[in-house]
mmCIF file of C-alpha atoms in Angstrom:
data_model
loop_
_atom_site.group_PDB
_atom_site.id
_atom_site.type_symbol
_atom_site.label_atom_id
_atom_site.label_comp_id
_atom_site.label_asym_id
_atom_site.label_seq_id
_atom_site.Cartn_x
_atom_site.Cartn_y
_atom_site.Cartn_z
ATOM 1 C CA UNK A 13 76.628 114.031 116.440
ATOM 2 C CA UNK A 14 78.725 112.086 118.909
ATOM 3 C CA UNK A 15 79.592 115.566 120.568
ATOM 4 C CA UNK A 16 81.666 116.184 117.336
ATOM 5 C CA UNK A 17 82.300 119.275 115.170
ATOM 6 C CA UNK A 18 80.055 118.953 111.984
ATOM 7 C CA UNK A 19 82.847 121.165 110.039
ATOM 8 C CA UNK A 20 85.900 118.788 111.268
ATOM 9 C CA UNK A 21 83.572 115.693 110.440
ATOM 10 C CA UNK A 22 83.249 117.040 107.012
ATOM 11 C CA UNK A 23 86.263 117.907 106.353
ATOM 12 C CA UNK A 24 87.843 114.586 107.689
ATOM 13 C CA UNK A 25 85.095 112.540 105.440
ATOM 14 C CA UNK A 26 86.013 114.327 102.846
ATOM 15 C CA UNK A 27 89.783 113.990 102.721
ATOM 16 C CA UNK A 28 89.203 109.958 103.838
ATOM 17 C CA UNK A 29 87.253 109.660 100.416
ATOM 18 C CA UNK A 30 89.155 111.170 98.257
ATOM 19 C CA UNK A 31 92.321 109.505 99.467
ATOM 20 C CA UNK A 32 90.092 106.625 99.837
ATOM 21 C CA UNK A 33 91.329 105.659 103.204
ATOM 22 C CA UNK A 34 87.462 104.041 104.553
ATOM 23 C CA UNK A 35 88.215 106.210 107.130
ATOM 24 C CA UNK A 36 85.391 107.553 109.992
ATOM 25 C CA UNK A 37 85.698 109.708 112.740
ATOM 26 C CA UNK A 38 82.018 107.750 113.969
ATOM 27 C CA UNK A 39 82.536 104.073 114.731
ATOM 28 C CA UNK A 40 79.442 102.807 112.937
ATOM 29 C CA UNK A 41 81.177 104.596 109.616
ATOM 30 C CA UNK A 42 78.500 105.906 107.763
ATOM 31 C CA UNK A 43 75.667 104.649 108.871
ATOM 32 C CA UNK A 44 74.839 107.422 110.881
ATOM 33 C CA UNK A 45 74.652 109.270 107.854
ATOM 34 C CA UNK A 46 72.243 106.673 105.514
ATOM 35 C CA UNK A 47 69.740 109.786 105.063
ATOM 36 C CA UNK A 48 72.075 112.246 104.276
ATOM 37 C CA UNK A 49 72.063 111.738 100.408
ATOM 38 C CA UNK A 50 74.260 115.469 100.010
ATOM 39 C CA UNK A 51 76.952 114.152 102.147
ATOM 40 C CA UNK A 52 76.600 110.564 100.142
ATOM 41 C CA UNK A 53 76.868 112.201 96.791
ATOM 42 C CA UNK A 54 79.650 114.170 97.560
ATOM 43 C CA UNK A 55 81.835 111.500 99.076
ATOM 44 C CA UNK A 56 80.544 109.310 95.636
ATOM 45 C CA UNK A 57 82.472 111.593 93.984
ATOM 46 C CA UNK A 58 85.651 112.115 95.568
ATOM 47 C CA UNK A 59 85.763 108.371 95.877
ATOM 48 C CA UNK A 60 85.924 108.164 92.300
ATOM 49 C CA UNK A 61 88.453 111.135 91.837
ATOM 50 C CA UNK A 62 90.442 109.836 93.649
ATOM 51 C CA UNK A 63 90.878 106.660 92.688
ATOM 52 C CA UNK A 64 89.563 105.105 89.475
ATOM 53 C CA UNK A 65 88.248 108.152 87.884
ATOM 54 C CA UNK A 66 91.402 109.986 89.013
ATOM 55 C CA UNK A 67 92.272 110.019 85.119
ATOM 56 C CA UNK A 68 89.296 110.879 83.887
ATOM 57 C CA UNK A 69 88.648 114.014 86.040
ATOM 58 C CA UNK A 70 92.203 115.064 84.928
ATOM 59 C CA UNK A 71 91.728 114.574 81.172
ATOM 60 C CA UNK A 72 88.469 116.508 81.851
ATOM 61 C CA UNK A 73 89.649 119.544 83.573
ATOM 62 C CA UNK A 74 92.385 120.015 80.841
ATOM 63 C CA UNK A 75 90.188 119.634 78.040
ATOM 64 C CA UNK A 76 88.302 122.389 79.856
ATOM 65 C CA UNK A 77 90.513 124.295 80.147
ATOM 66 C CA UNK A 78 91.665 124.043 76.551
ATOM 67 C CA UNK A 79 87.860 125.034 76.141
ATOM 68 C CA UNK A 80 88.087 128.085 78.109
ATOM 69 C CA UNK A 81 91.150 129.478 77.004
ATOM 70 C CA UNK A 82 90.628 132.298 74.352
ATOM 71 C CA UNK A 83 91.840 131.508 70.988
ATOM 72 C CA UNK A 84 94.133 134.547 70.745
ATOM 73 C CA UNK A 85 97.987 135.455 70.603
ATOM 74 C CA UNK A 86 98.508 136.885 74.179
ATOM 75 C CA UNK A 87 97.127 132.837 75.057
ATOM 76 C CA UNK A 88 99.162 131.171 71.747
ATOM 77 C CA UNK A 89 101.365 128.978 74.240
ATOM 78 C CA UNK A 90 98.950 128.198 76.696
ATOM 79 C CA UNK A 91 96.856 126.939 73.868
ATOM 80 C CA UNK A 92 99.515 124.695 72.447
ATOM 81 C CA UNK A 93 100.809 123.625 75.953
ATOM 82 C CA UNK A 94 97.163 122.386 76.640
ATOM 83 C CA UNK A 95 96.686 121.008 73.270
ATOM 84 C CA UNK A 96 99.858 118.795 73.697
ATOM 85 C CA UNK A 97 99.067 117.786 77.087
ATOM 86 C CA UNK A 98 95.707 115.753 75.310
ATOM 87 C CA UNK A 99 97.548 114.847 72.101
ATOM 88 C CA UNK A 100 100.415 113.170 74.475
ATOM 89 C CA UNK A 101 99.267 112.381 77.698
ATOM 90 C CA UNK A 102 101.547 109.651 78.371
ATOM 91 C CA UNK A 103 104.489 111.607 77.753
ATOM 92 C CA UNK A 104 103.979 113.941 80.691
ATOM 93 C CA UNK A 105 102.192 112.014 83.289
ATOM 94 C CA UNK A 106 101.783 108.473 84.078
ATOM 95 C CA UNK A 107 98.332 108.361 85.235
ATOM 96 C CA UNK A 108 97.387 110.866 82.071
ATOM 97 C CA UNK A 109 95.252 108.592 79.272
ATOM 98 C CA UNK A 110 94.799 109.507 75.616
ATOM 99 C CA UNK A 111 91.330 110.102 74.474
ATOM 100 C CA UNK A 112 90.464 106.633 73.985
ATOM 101 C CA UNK A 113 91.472 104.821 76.576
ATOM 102 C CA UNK A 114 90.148 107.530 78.945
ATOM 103 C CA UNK A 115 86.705 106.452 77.163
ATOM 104 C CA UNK A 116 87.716 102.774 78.201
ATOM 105 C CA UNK A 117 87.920 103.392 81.509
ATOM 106 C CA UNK A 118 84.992 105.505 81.954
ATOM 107 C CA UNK A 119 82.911 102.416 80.300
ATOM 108 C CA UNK A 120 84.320 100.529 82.610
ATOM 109 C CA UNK A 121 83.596 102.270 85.796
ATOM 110 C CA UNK A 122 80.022 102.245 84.814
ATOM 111 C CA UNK A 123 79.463 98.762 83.789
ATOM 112 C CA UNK A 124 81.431 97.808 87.124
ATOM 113 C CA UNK A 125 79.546 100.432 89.655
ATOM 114 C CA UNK A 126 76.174 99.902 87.416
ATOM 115 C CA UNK A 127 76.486 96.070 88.615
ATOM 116 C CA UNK A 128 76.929 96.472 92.156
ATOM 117 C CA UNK A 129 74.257 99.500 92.441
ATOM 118 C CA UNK A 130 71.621 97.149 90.533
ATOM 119 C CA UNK A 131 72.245 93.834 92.810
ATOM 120 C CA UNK A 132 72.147 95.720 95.922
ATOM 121 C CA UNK A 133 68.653 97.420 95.131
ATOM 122 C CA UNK A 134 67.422 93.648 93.665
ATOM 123 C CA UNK A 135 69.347 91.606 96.192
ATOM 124 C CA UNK A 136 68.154 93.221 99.376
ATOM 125 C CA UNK A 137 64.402 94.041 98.483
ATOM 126 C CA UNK A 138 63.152 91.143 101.157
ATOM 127 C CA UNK A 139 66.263 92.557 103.649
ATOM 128 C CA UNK A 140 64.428 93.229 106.585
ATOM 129 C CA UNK A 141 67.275 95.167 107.923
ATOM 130 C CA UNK A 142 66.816 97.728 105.257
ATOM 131 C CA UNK A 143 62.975 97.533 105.167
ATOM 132 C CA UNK A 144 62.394 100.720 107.623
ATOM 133 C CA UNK A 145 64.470 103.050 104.870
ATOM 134 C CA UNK A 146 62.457 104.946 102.254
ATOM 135 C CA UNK A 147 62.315 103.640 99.011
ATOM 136 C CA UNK A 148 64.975 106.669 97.561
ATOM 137 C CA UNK A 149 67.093 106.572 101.004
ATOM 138 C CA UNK A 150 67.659 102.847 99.495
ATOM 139 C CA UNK A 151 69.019 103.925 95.969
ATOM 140 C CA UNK A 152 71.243 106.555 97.071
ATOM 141 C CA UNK A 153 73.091 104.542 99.954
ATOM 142 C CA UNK A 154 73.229 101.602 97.212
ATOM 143 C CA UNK A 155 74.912 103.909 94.955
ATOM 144 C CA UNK A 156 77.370 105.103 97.478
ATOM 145 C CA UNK A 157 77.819 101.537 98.866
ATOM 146 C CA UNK A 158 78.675 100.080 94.726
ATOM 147 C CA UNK A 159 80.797 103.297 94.791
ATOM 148 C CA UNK A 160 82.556 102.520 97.669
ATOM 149 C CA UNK A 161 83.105 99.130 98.224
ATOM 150 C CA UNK A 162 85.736 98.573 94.774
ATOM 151 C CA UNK A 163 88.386 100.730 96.904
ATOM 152 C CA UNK A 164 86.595 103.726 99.009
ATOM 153 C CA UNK A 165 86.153 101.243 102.013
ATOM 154 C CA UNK A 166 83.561 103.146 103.514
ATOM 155 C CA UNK A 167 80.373 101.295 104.534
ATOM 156 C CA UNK A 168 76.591 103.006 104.811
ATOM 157 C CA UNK A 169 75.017 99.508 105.976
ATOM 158 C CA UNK A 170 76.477 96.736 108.184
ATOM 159 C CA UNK A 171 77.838 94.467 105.780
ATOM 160 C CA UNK A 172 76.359 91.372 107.989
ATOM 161 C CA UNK A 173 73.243 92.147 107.333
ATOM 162 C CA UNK A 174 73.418 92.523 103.460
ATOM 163 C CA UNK A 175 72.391 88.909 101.432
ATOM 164 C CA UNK A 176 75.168 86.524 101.005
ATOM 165 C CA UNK A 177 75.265 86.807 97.306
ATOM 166 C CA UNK A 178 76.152 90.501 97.525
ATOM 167 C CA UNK A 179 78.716 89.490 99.754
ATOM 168 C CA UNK A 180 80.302 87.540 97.957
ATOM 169 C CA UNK A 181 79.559 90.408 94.490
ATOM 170 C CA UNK A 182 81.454 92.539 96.984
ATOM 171 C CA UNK A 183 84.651 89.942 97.109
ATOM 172 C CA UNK A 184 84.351 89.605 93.325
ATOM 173 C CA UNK A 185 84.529 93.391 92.734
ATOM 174 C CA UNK A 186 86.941 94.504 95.473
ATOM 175 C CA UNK A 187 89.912 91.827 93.518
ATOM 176 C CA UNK A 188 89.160 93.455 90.352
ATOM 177 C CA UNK A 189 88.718 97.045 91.640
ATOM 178 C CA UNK A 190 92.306 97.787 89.969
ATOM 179 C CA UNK A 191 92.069 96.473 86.925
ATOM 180 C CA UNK A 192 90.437 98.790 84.652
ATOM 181 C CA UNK A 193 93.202 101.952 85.820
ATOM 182 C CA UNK A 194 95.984 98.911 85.511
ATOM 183 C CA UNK A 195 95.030 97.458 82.235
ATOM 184 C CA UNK A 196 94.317 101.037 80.749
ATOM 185 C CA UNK A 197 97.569 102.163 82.087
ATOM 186 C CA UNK A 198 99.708 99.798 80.599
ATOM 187 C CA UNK A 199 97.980 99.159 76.862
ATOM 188 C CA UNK A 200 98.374 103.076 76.500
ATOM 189 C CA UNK A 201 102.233 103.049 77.400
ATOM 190 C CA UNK A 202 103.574 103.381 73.995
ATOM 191 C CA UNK A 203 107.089 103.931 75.552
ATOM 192 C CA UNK A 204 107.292 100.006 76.844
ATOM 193 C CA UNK A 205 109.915 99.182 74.500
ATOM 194 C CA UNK A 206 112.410 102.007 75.382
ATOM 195 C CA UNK A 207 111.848 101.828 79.413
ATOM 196 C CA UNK A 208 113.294 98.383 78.494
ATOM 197 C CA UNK A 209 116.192 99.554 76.599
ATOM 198 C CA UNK A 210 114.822 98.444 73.109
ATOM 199 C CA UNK A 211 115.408 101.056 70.174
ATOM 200 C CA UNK A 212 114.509 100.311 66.790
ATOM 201 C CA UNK A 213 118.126 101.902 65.532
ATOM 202 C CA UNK A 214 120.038 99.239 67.617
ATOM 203 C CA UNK A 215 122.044 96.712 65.766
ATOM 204 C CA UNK A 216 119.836 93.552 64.924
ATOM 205 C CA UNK A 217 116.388 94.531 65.701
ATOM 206 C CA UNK A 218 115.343 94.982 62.661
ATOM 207 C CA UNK A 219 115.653 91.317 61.620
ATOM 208 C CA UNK A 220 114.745 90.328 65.334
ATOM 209 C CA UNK A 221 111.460 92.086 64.577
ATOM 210 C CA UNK A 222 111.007 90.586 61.176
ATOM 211 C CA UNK A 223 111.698 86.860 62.079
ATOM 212 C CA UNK A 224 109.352 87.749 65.151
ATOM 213 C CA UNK A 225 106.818 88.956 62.291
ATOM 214 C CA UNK A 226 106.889 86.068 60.609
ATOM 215 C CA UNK A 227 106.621 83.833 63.175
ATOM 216 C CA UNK A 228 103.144 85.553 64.622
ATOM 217 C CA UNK A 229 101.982 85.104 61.183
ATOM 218 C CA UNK A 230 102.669 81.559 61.008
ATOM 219 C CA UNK A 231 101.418 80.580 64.058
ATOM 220 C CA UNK A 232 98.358 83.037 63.637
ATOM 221 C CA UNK A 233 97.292 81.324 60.560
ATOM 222 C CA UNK A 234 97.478 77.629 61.995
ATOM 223 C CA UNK A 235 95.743 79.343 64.732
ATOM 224 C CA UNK A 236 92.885 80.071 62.532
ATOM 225 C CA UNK A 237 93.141 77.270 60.652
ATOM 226 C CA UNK A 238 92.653 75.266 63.806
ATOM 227 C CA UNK A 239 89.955 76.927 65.384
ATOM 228 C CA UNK A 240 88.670 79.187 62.896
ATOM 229 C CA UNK A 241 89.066 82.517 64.557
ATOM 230 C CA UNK A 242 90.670 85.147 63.508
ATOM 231 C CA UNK A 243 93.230 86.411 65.551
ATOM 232 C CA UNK A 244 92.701 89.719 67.604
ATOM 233 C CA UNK A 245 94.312 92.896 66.946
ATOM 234 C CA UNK A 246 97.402 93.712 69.665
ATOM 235 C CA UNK A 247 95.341 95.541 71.816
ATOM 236 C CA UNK A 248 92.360 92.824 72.596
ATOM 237 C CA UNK A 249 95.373 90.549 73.099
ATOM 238 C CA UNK A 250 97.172 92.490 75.142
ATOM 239 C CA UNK A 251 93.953 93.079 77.627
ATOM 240 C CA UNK A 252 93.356 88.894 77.548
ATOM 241 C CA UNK A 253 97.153 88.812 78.569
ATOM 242 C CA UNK A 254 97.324 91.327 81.498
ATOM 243 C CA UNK A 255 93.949 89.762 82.883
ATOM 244 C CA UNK A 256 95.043 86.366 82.861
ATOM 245 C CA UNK A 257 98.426 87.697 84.174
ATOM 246 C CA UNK A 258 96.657 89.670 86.926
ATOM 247 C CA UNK A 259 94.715 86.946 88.084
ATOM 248 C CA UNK A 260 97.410 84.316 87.778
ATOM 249 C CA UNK A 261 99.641 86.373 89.833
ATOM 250 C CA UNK A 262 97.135 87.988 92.561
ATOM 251 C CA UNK A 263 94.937 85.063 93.641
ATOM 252 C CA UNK A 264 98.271 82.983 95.247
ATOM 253 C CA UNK A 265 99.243 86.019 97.450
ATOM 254 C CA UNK A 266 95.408 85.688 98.330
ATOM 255 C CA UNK A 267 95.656 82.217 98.967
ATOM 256 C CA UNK A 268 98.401 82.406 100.930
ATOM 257 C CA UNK A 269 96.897 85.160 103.201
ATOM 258 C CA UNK A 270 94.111 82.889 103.777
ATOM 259 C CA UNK A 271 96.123 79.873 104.664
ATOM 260 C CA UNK A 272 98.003 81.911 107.229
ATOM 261 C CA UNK A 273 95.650 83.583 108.857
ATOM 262 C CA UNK A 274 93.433 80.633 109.240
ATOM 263 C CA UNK A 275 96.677 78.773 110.764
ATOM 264 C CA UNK A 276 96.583 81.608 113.311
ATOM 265 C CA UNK A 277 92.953 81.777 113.771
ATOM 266 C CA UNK A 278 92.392 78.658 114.065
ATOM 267 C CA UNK A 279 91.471 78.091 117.437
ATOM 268 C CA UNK A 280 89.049 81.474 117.091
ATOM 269 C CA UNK A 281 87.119 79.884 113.742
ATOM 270 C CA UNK A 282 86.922 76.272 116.736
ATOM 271 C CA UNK A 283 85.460 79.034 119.205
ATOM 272 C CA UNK A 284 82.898 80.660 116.877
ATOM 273 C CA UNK A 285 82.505 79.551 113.638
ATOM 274 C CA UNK A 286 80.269 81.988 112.542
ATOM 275 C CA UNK A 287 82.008 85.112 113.468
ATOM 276 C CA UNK A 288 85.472 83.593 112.485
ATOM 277 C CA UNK A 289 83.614 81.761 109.381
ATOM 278 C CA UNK A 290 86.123 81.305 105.958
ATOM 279 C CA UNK A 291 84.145 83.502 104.022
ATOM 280 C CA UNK A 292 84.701 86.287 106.399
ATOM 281 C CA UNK A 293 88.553 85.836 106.473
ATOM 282 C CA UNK A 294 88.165 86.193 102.855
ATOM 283 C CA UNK A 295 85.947 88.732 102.746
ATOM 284 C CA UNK A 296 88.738 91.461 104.931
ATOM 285 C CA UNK A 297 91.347 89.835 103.055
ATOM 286 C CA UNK A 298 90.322 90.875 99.603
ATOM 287 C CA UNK A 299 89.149 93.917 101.012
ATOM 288 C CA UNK A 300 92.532 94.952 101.929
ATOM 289 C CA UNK A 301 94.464 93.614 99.206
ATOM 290 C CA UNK A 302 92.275 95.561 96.686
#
């Protein structure tokens, strides 16, 4: 195609979604390749290895290979090696989840992919620009497309053409696309305290701790006097705190980005106002921020 090699077009797809670069060696990106559902697939999955389901593929391959190894003496140390690796993740690699976070995450993936696969199939069945695709042509490249527009940057349709609400789905999902591996990350760092220098031997925590104790309680029981909830257990809190820290802290650098570049582009969005349109701005913003 093009007058390129099919085996260096593979192999450069291939290494572009996995390191999920968006990278093409076509200038239409994918599009060329909307009824090749093998290629698709493929790329669907080293998108997700190598990004968001980057820890789940790893916790995988170790528990198979925990599976695999034969329960005997002359494999004793491999055995215990392995079984340490899963009992302790976190103490040997960063991006390494226990059990049930790992479980987390892969919810999460498939609530967040199963969203943008089902509103591109409902969204675009009037689209006239995808009416000449078969019917199954249409779920695969939505799968691929949910799969890679949260971080894979790769594109099987022209984005124009899709409806505006997906667009704007697309926005949504490409600001969040971290949080699941972020959030998961840091509620399974049991090691917080110490990277800060906190030990539970050192002089005064002890009480520190205790008056902290008792002041949680307090407060929690007003709390639910108040409202009449009961207060979460550490870990719901601490996913309600990172996403309102997240957002709090991520949407002014994208405001900011905005305001600049429309200062810049300002006599561009005068010229054309469609092309150079504030939704578009946003739309390449987000896109490269997440």
């Amino acid at each position: 195609m093009n007058g390129l090699n099919p085996f260096w077009v593979g192999a450069f797809n291939a290494v572009s979604a996995f390191n999920n670069s968006g990278m093409s060696l076509l200038d239409a990106n994918m599009i060329a390749f909307q009824t090749s559902y093998y290629m698709l697939i493929t790329m669907s999955l080293l998108i997700l290895a190598g990004n968001t389901c980057y820890p789940i593929f790893l916790r995988l391959i170790v528990w198979t290979f925990l599976k695999l190894t034969p329960d005997t003496a002359a494999w004793k140390e491999q055995r215990i090696t392995l079984r340490f690796l899963l009992d302790h993740p976190r103490r040997c690699y960063t991006n390494f989840f226990p059990s049930q976070h790992t479980w987390w995450l892969l919810t999460a993936v498939i609530i967040l992919n199963g969203i943008d696969w089902a509103a591109f199939e409902i969204l675009n069945i009037s689209n006239s620009a995808l009416q000449p695709l078969p019917t199954y042509i249409k779920v695969i490249d939505g799968l691929f497309q949910a799969f890679a527009v949260r971080s894979g940057g790769f594109y099987v349709v022209a984005i124009p053409t899709l409806k505006i609400a997906l667009q704007v789905l697309y926005v949504i999902m490409m600001y969040i696309s971290v949080y699941p591996v972020v959030i998961t990350m840091r509620s399974s760092n049991v090691y917080e305290e110490r990277s800060l220098g906190i030990y539970a031997d050192d002089p005064g925590v002890g009480d520190s701790t205790a008056d902290a104790s008792a002041s949680r309680a307090f407060f929690g029981g007003l709390k639910r006097h108040l409202t009449g909830v009961a207060q979460g257990n550490s870990k719901s809190v601490f996913v309600q705190q990172q996403l309102r820290a997240q957002l709090a802290h991520d949407a002014w650098w994208i405001v900011l980005a905005v305001f600049i570049v429309m200062i810049i582009e300002g006599g561009q969005y005068e010229r054309d106002p469609a092309t150079f349109s504030v939704f578009n701005f946003i739309f390449e913003i987000v896109s490269g921020y997440g």
